[in-house]
Tab-separated table of C-alpha atoms in Angstrom:
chain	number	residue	atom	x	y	z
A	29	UNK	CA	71.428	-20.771	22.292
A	30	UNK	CA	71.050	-17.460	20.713
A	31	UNK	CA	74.715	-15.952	20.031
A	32	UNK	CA	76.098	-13.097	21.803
A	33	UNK	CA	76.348	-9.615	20.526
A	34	UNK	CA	80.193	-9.815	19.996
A	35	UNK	CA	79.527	-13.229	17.879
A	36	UNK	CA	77.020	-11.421	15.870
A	37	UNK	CA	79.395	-8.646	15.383
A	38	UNK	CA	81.950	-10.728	13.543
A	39	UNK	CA	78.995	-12.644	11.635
A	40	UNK	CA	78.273	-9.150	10.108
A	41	UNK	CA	81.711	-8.407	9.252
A	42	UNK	CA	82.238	-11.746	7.924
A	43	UNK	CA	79.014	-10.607	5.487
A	44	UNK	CA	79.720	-7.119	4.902
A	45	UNK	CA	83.259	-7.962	4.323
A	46	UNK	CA	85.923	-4.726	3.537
A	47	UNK	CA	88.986	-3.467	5.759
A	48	UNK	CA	89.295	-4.362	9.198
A	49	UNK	CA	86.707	-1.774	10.983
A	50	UNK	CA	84.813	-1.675	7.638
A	51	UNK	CA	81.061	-0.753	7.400
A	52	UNK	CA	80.743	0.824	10.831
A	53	UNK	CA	81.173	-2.590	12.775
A	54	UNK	CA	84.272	-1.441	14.292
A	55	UNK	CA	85.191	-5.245	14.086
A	56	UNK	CA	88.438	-6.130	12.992
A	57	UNK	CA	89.425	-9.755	12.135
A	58	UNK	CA	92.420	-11.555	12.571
A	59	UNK	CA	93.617	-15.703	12.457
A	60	UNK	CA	91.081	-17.645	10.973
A	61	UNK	CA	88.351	-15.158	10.219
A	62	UNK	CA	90.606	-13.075	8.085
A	63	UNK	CA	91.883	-16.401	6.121
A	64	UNK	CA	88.092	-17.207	6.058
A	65	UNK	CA	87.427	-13.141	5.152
A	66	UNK	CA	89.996	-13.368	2.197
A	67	UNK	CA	89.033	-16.091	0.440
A	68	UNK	CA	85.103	-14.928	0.707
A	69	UNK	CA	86.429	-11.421	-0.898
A	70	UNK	CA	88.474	-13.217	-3.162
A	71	UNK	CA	85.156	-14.333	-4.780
A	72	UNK	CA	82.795	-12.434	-3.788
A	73	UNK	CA	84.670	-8.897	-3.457
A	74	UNK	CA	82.293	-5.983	-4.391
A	75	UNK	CA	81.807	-3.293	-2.349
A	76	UNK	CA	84.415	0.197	-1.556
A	77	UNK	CA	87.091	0.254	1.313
A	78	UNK	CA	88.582	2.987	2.022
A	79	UNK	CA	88.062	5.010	-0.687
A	80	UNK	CA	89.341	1.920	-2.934
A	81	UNK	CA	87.709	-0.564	-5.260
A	82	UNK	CA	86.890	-3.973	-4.000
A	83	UNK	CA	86.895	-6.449	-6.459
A	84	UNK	CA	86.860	-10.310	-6.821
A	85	UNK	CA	89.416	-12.446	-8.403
A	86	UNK	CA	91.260	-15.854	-7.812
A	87	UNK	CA	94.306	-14.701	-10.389
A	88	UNK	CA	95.170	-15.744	-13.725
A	89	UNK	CA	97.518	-18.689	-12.319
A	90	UNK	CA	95.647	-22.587	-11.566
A	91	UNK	CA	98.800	-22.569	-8.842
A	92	UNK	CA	96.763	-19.530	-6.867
A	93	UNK	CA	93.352	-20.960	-8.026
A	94	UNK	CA	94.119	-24.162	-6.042
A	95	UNK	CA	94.920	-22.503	-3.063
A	96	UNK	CA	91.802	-20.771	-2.724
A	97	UNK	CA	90.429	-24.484	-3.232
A	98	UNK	CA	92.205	-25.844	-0.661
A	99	UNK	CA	91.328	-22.538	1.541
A	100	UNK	CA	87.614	-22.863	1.551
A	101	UNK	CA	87.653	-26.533	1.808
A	102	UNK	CA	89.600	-26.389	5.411
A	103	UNK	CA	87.366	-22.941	6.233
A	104	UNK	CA	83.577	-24.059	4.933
A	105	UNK	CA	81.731	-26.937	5.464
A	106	UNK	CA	81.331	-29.442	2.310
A	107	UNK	CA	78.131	-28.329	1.068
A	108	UNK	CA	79.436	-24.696	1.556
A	109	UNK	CA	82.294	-25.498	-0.761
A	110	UNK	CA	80.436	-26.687	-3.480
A	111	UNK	CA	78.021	-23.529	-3.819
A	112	UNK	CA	81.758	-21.555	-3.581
A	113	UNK	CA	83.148	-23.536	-6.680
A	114	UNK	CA	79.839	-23.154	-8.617
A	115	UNK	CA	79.638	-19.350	-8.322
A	116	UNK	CA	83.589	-19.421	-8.649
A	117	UNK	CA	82.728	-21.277	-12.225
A	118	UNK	CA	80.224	-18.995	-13.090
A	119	UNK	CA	81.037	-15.533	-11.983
A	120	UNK	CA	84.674	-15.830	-12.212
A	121	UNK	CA	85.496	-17.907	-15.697
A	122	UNK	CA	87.361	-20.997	-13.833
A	123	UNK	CA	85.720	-23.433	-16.215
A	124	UNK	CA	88.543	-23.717	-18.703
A	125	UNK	CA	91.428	-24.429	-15.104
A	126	UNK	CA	88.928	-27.596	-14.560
A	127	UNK	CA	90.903	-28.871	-17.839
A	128	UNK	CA	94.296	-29.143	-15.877
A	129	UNK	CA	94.477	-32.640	-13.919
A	130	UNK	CA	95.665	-31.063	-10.619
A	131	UNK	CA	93.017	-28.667	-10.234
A	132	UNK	CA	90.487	-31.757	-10.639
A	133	UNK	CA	92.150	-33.082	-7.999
A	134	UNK	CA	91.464	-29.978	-5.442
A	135	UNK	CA	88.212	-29.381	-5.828
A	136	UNK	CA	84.936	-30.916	-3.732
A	137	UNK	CA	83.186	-33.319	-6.509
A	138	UNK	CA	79.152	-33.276	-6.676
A	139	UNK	CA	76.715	-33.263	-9.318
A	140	UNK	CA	77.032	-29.736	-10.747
A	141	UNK	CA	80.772	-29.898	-10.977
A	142	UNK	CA	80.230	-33.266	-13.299
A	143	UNK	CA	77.811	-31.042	-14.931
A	144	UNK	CA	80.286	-28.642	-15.938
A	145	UNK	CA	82.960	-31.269	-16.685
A	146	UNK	CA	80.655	-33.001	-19.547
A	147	UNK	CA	79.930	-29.169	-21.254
A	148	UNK	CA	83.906	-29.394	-21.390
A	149	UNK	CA	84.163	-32.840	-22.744
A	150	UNK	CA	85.082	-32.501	-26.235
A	151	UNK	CA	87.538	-29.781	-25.215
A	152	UNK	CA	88.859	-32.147	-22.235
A	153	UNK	CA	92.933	-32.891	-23.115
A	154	UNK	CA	93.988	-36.841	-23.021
A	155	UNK	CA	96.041	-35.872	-20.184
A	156	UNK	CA	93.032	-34.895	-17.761
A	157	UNK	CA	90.395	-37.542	-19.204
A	158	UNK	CA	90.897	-40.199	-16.778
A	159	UNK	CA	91.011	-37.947	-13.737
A	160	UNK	CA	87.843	-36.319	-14.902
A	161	UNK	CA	86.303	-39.823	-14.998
A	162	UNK	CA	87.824	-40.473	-11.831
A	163	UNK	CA	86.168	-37.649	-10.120
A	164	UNK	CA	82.459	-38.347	-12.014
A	165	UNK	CA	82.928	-41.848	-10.921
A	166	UNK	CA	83.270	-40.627	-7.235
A	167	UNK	CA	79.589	-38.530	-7.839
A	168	UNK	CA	77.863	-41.188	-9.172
A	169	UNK	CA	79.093	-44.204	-6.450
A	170	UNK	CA	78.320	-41.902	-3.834
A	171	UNK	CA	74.531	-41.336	-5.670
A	172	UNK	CA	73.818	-44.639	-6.629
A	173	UNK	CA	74.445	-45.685	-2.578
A	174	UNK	CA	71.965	-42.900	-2.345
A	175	UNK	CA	69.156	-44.035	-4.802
A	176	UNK	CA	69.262	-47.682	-5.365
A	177	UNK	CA	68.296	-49.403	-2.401
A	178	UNK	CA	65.066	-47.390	-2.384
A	179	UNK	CA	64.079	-47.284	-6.088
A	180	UNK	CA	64.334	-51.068	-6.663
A	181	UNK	CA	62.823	-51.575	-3.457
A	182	UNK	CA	59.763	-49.253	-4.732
A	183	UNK	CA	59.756	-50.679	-7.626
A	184	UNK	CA	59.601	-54.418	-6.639
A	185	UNK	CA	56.462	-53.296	-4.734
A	186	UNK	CA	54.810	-51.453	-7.386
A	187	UNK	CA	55.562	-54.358	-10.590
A	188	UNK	CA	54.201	-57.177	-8.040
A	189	UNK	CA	50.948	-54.824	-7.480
A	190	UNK	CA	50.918	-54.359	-10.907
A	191	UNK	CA	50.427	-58.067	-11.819
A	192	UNK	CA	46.772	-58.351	-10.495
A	193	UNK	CA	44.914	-61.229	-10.086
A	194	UNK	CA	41.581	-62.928	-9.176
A	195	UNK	CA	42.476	-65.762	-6.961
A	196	UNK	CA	44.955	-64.902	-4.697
A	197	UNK	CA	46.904	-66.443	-2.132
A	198	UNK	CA	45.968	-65.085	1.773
A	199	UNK	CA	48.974	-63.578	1.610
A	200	UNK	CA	48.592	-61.932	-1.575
A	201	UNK	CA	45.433	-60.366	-0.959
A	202	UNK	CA	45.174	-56.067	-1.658
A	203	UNK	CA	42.683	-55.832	1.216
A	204	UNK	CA	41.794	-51.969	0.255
A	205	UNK	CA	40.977	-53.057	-3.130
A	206	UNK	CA	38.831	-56.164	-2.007
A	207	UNK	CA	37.272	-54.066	0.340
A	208	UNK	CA	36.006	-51.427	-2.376
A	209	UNK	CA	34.905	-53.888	-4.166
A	210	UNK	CA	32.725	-55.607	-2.217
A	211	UNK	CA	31.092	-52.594	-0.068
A	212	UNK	CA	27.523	-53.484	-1.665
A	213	UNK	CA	27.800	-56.442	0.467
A	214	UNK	CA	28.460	-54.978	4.000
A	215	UNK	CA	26.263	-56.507	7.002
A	216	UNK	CA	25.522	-53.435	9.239
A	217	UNK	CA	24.109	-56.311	11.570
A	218	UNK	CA	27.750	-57.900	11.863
A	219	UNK	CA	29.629	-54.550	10.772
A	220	UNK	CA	31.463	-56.217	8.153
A	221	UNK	CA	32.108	-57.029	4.708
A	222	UNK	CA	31.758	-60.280	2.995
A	223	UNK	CA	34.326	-60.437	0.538
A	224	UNK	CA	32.636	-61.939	-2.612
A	225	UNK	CA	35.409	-61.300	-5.105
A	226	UNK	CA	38.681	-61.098	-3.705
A	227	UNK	CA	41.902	-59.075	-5.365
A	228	UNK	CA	45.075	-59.629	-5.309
A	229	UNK	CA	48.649	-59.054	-6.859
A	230	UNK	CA	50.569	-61.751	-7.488
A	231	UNK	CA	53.934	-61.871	-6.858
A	232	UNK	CA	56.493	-60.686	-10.311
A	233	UNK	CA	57.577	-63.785	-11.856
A	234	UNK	CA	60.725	-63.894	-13.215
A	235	UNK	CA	61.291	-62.087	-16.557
A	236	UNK	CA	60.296	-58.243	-18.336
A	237	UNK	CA	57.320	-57.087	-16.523
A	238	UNK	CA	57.713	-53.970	-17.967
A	239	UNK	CA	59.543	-51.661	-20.050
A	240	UNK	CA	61.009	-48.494	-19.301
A	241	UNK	CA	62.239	-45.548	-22.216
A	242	UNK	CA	64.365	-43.090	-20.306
A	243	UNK	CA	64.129	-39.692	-23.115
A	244	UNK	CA	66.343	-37.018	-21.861
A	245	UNK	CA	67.461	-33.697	-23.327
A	246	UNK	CA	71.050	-32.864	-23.026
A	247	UNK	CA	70.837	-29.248	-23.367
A	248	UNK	CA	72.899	-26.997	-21.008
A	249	UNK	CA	70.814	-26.149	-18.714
A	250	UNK	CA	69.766	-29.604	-18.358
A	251	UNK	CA	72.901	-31.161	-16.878
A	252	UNK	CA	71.791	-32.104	-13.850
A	253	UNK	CA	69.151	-33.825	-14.857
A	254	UNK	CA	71.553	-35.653	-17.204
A	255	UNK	CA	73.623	-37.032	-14.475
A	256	UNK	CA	70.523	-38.243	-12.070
A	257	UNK	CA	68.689	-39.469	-15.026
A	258	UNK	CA	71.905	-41.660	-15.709
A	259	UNK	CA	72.194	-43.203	-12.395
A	260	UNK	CA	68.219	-44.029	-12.382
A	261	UNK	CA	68.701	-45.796	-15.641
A	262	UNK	CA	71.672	-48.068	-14.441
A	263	UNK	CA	69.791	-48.690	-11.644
A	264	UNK	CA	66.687	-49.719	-13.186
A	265	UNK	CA	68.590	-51.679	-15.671
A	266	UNK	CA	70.048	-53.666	-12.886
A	267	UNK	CA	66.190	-54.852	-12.262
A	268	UNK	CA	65.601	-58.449	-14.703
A	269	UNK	CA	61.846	-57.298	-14.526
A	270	UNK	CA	62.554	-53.834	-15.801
A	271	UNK	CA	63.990	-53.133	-19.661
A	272	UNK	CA	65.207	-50.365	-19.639
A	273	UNK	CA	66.481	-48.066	-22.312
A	274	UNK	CA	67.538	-44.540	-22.530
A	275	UNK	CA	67.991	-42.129	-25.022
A	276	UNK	CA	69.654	-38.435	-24.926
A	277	UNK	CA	68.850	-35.497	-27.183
A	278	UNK	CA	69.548	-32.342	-29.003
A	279	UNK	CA	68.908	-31.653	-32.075
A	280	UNK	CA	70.374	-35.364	-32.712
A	281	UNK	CA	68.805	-38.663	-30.708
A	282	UNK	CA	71.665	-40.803	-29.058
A	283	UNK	CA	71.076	-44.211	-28.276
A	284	UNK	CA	72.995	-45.029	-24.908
A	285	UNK	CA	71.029	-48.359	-23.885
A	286	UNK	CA	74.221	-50.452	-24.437
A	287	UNK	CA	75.647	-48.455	-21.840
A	288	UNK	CA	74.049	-48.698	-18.954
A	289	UNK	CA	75.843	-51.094	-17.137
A	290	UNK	CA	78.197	-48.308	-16.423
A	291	UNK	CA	77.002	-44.878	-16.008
A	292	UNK	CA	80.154	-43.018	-15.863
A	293	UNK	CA	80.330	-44.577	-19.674
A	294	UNK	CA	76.609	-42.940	-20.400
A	295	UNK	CA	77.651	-39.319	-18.761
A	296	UNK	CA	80.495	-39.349	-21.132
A	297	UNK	CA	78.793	-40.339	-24.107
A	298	UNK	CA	76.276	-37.501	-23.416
A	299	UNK	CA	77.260	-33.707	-24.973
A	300	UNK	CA	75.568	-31.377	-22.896
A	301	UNK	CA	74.631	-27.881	-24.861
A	302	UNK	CA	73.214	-27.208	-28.318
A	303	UNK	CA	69.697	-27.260	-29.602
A	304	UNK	CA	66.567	-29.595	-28.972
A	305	UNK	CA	64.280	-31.593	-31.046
A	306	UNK	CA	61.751	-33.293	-28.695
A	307	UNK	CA	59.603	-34.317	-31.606
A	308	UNK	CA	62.477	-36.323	-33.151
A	309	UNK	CA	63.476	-38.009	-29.805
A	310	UNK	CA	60.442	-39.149	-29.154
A	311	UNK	CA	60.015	-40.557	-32.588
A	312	UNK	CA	62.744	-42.570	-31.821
A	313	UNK	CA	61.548	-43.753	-28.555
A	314	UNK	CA	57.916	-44.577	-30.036
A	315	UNK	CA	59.526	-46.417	-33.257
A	316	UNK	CA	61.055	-49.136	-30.349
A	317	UNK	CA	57.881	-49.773	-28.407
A	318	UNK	CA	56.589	-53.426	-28.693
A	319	UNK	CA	54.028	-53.730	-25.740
A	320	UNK	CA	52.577	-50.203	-25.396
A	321	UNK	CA	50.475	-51.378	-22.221
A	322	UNK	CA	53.397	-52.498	-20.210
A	323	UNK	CA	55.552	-49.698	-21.339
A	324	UNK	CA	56.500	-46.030	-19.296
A	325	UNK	CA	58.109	-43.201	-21.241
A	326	UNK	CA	59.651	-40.473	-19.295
A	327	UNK	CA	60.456	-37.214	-21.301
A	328	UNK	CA	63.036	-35.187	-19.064
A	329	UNK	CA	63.180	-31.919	-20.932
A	330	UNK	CA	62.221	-27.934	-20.330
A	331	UNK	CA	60.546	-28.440	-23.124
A	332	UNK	CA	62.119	-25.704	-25.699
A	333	UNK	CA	60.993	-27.630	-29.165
A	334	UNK	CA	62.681	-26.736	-31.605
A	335	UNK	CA	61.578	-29.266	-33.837
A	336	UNK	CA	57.801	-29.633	-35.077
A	337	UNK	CA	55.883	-28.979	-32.183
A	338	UNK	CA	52.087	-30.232	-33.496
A	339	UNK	CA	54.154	-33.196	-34.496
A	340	UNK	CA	55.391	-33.790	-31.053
A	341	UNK	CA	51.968	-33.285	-29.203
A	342	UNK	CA	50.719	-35.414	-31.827
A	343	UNK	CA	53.215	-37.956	-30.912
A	344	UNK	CA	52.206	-37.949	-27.411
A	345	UNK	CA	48.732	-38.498	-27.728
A	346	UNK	CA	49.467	-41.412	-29.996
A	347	UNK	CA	51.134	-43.175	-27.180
A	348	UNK	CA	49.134	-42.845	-24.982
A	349	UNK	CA	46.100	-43.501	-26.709
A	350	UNK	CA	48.029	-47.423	-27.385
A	351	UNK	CA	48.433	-47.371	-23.593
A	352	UNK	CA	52.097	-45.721	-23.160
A	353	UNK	CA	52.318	-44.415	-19.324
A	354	UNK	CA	53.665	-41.264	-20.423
A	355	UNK	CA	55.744	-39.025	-17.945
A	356	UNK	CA	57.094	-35.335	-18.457
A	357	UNK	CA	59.704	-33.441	-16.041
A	358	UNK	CA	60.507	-30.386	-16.653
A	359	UNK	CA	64.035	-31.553	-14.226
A	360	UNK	CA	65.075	-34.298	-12.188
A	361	UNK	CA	67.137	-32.540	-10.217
A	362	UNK	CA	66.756	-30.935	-6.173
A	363	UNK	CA	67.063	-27.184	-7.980
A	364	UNK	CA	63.161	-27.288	-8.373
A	365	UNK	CA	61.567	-25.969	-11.735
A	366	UNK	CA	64.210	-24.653	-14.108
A	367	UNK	CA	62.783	-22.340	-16.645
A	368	UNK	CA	60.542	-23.813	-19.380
A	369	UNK	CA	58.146	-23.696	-22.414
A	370	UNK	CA	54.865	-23.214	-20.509
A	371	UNK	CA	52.731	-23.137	-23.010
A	372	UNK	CA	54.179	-26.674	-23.743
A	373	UNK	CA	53.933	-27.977	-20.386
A	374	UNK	CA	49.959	-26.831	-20.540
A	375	UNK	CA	49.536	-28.449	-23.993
A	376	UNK	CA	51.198	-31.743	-22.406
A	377	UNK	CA	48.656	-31.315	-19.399
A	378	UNK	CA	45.711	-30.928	-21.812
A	379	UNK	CA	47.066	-34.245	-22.781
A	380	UNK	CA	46.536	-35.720	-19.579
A	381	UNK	CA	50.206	-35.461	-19.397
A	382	UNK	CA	51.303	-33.133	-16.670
A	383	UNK	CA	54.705	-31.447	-16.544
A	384	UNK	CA	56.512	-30.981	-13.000
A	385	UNK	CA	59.959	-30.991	-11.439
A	386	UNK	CA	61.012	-33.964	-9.775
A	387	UNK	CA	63.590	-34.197	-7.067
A	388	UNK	CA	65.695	-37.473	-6.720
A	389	UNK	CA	64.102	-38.991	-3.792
A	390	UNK	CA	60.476	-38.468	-5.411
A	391	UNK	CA	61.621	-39.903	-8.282
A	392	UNK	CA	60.890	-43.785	-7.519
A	393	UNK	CA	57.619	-42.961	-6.480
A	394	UNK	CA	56.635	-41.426	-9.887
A	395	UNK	CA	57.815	-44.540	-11.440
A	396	UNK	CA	56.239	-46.571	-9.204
A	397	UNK	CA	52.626	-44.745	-9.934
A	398	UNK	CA	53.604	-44.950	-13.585
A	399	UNK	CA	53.698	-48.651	-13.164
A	400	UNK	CA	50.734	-48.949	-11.317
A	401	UNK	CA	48.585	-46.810	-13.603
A	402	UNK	CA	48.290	-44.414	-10.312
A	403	UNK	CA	48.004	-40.707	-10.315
A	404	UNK	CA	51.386	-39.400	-9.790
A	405	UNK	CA	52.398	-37.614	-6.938
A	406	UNK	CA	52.896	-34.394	-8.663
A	407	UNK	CA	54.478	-32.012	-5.847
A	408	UNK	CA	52.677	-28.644	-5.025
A	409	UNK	CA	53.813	-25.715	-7.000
């Protein structure tokens, strides 16, 4: 139902914002819509009224700044409210009122808000650490109910594919594959295929089926990547057939492995910002590998090197020419493609190697092909 022309009147003035009457709508606003209009002006301001300047601001106090929280958060749906505190974060300084425990406590959690709360770690006062882990907690519960049904589920599949064999049960049969195989022996006379050799995967035993290196670059404009990457690797630690370890990097490589039973503990033990050196990172990762043809490394980074960069190509074509699956994304995050070192990502692809954003919910899937030895479903530009 298409809105009527008074509706669509306030929905401009709503945009164009201003005095009541402002910007030739003739539209003033009163209840609601101006409580909704002032806290929209409040941040986004900009603009002239009345032969005055316009401009945004939430105040210098955390008592008016969690108001305006509280405001938008009764006015604008949830997912409204978090792009509000973002741009309120960025354009407006708020960062350093996220120390102070009450304002935690006011504003709509999701992934980019833990983002900003691990930049601020080492600055974060005793007095607000455990609400801050409170509210990263809340993020990563809420993703984890998300993710993990899915990803092991995926996962199960693709590590009982995996484990091929040449006898199999009826039940265990991969029909496609035993059908491909045999095609040179199709009767046109009785339209069918007389399975000669039959394939099948058997069903994961118990125990490591394979192993898993989880290499991710903390730098800041990698935080949400960080915080998914985190929840994937407690999830895929849960798995007894997966061994998983994961390892975060600047220009330093931080074992977290012994962490992953909680990722809240991982998240904190991360320090988002500073340089990169994939090259060393991915020394470390290689230096652990004990069964390169049941291992996957996946290399989360935008791939800025700041280390030796022949050195880290180099390194990359080692392991993969002793059977490493390896896996680069640029982000694991639903933002898409951040910006990155293209001529990199091409080198990588040269490789054999390609580079590409991954969203959350694609994210088993990759690991899944990586398992397999599939090509990886490597989204359209």
């Amino acid at each position: 139902m298409r809105p009527s022309a008074d509706e669509r009147l306030r929905r401009w003035r709503l945009v164009l914002g201003g005095e009541p009457g402002a910007e030739g709508t003739g539209c003033a606003l009163a209840g609601q819509d101006a409580a909704m209009d002032g806290a929209l002006a409040a941040l986004y301001g900009g603009g002239r009224s009345g032969g005055k300047d316009r401009g945004a601001g939430l105040g210098a106090s955390a008592p008016s700044v969690a108001r305006w929280l509280g405001d938008i958060r009764t006015y604008f749906p949830s997912s409204v409210v978090q792009v509000m505190q973002r741009d309120a974060i960025e354009r407006l300084g708020l960062a350093t009122l996220l120390l102070e425990p009450e304002m935690l406590e006011a504003v709509e959690a999701d992934v980019h808000l833990v983002g900003t709360l691990l930049s601020l770690n080492k600055a974060m006062p005793e007095t607000t650490r455990e609400t801050a882990r409170a509210v990263v907690r809340k993020v990563v519960e809420d993703l984890e109910k998300r993710l993990a049904t899915r990803t092991r589920a995926t996962l199960t599949g693709a590590l009982d594919r995996s484990a091929r064999i040449s006898r199999p049960r009826h039940r265990d049969i991969d029909w496609d594959r035993t059908i491909r195989a045999n095609l040179k022996n199709y009767l046109p006379e009785h339209n069918t295929v007389v399975p000669e050799r039959l394939i099948g995967y058997g069903r994961a035993a118990r125990g490591v089926k394979k192993d898993v290196v989880l290499c991710i670059d903390q730098s800041g404009s990698m935080a949400a990547s960080v915080v998914y990457a985190s929840v994937f690797g407690a999830v895929l630690a849960s798995m007894r057939s997966i061994a998983t370890r994961l390892v975060v990097f600047d220009t330093a490589v931080v074992d977290l492995t012994d962490q992953l039973d909680d990722p809240v503990d991982v998240l904190f033990g991360t320090q988002l910002g500073g340089g990169t050196d994939i090259n060393r990172a991915l020394a470390h990762c290689q230096s652990g590998i004990t069964r390169p043809a049941d291992t996957v490394v996946v290399l989360i980074s935008d791939l800025y090197e700041g280390g030796i960069r022949d050195e880290m190509l180099k390194r990359v074509a080692a392991m993969k020419a002793s059977g490493v699956q390896f896996v680069a994304l640029l982000a694991l995050s639903d933002e898409g493609a951040p910006a990155y070192d293209r001529e990199h990502a091409a080198a990588l692809a040269a490789l054999g190697a390609p580079a590409f954003a991954c969203t959350p919910d694609l994210f088993p899937d990759v690991m899944a092909a990586a398992i397999e030895r599939r090509p990886l479903p490597i989204p359209e530009a």
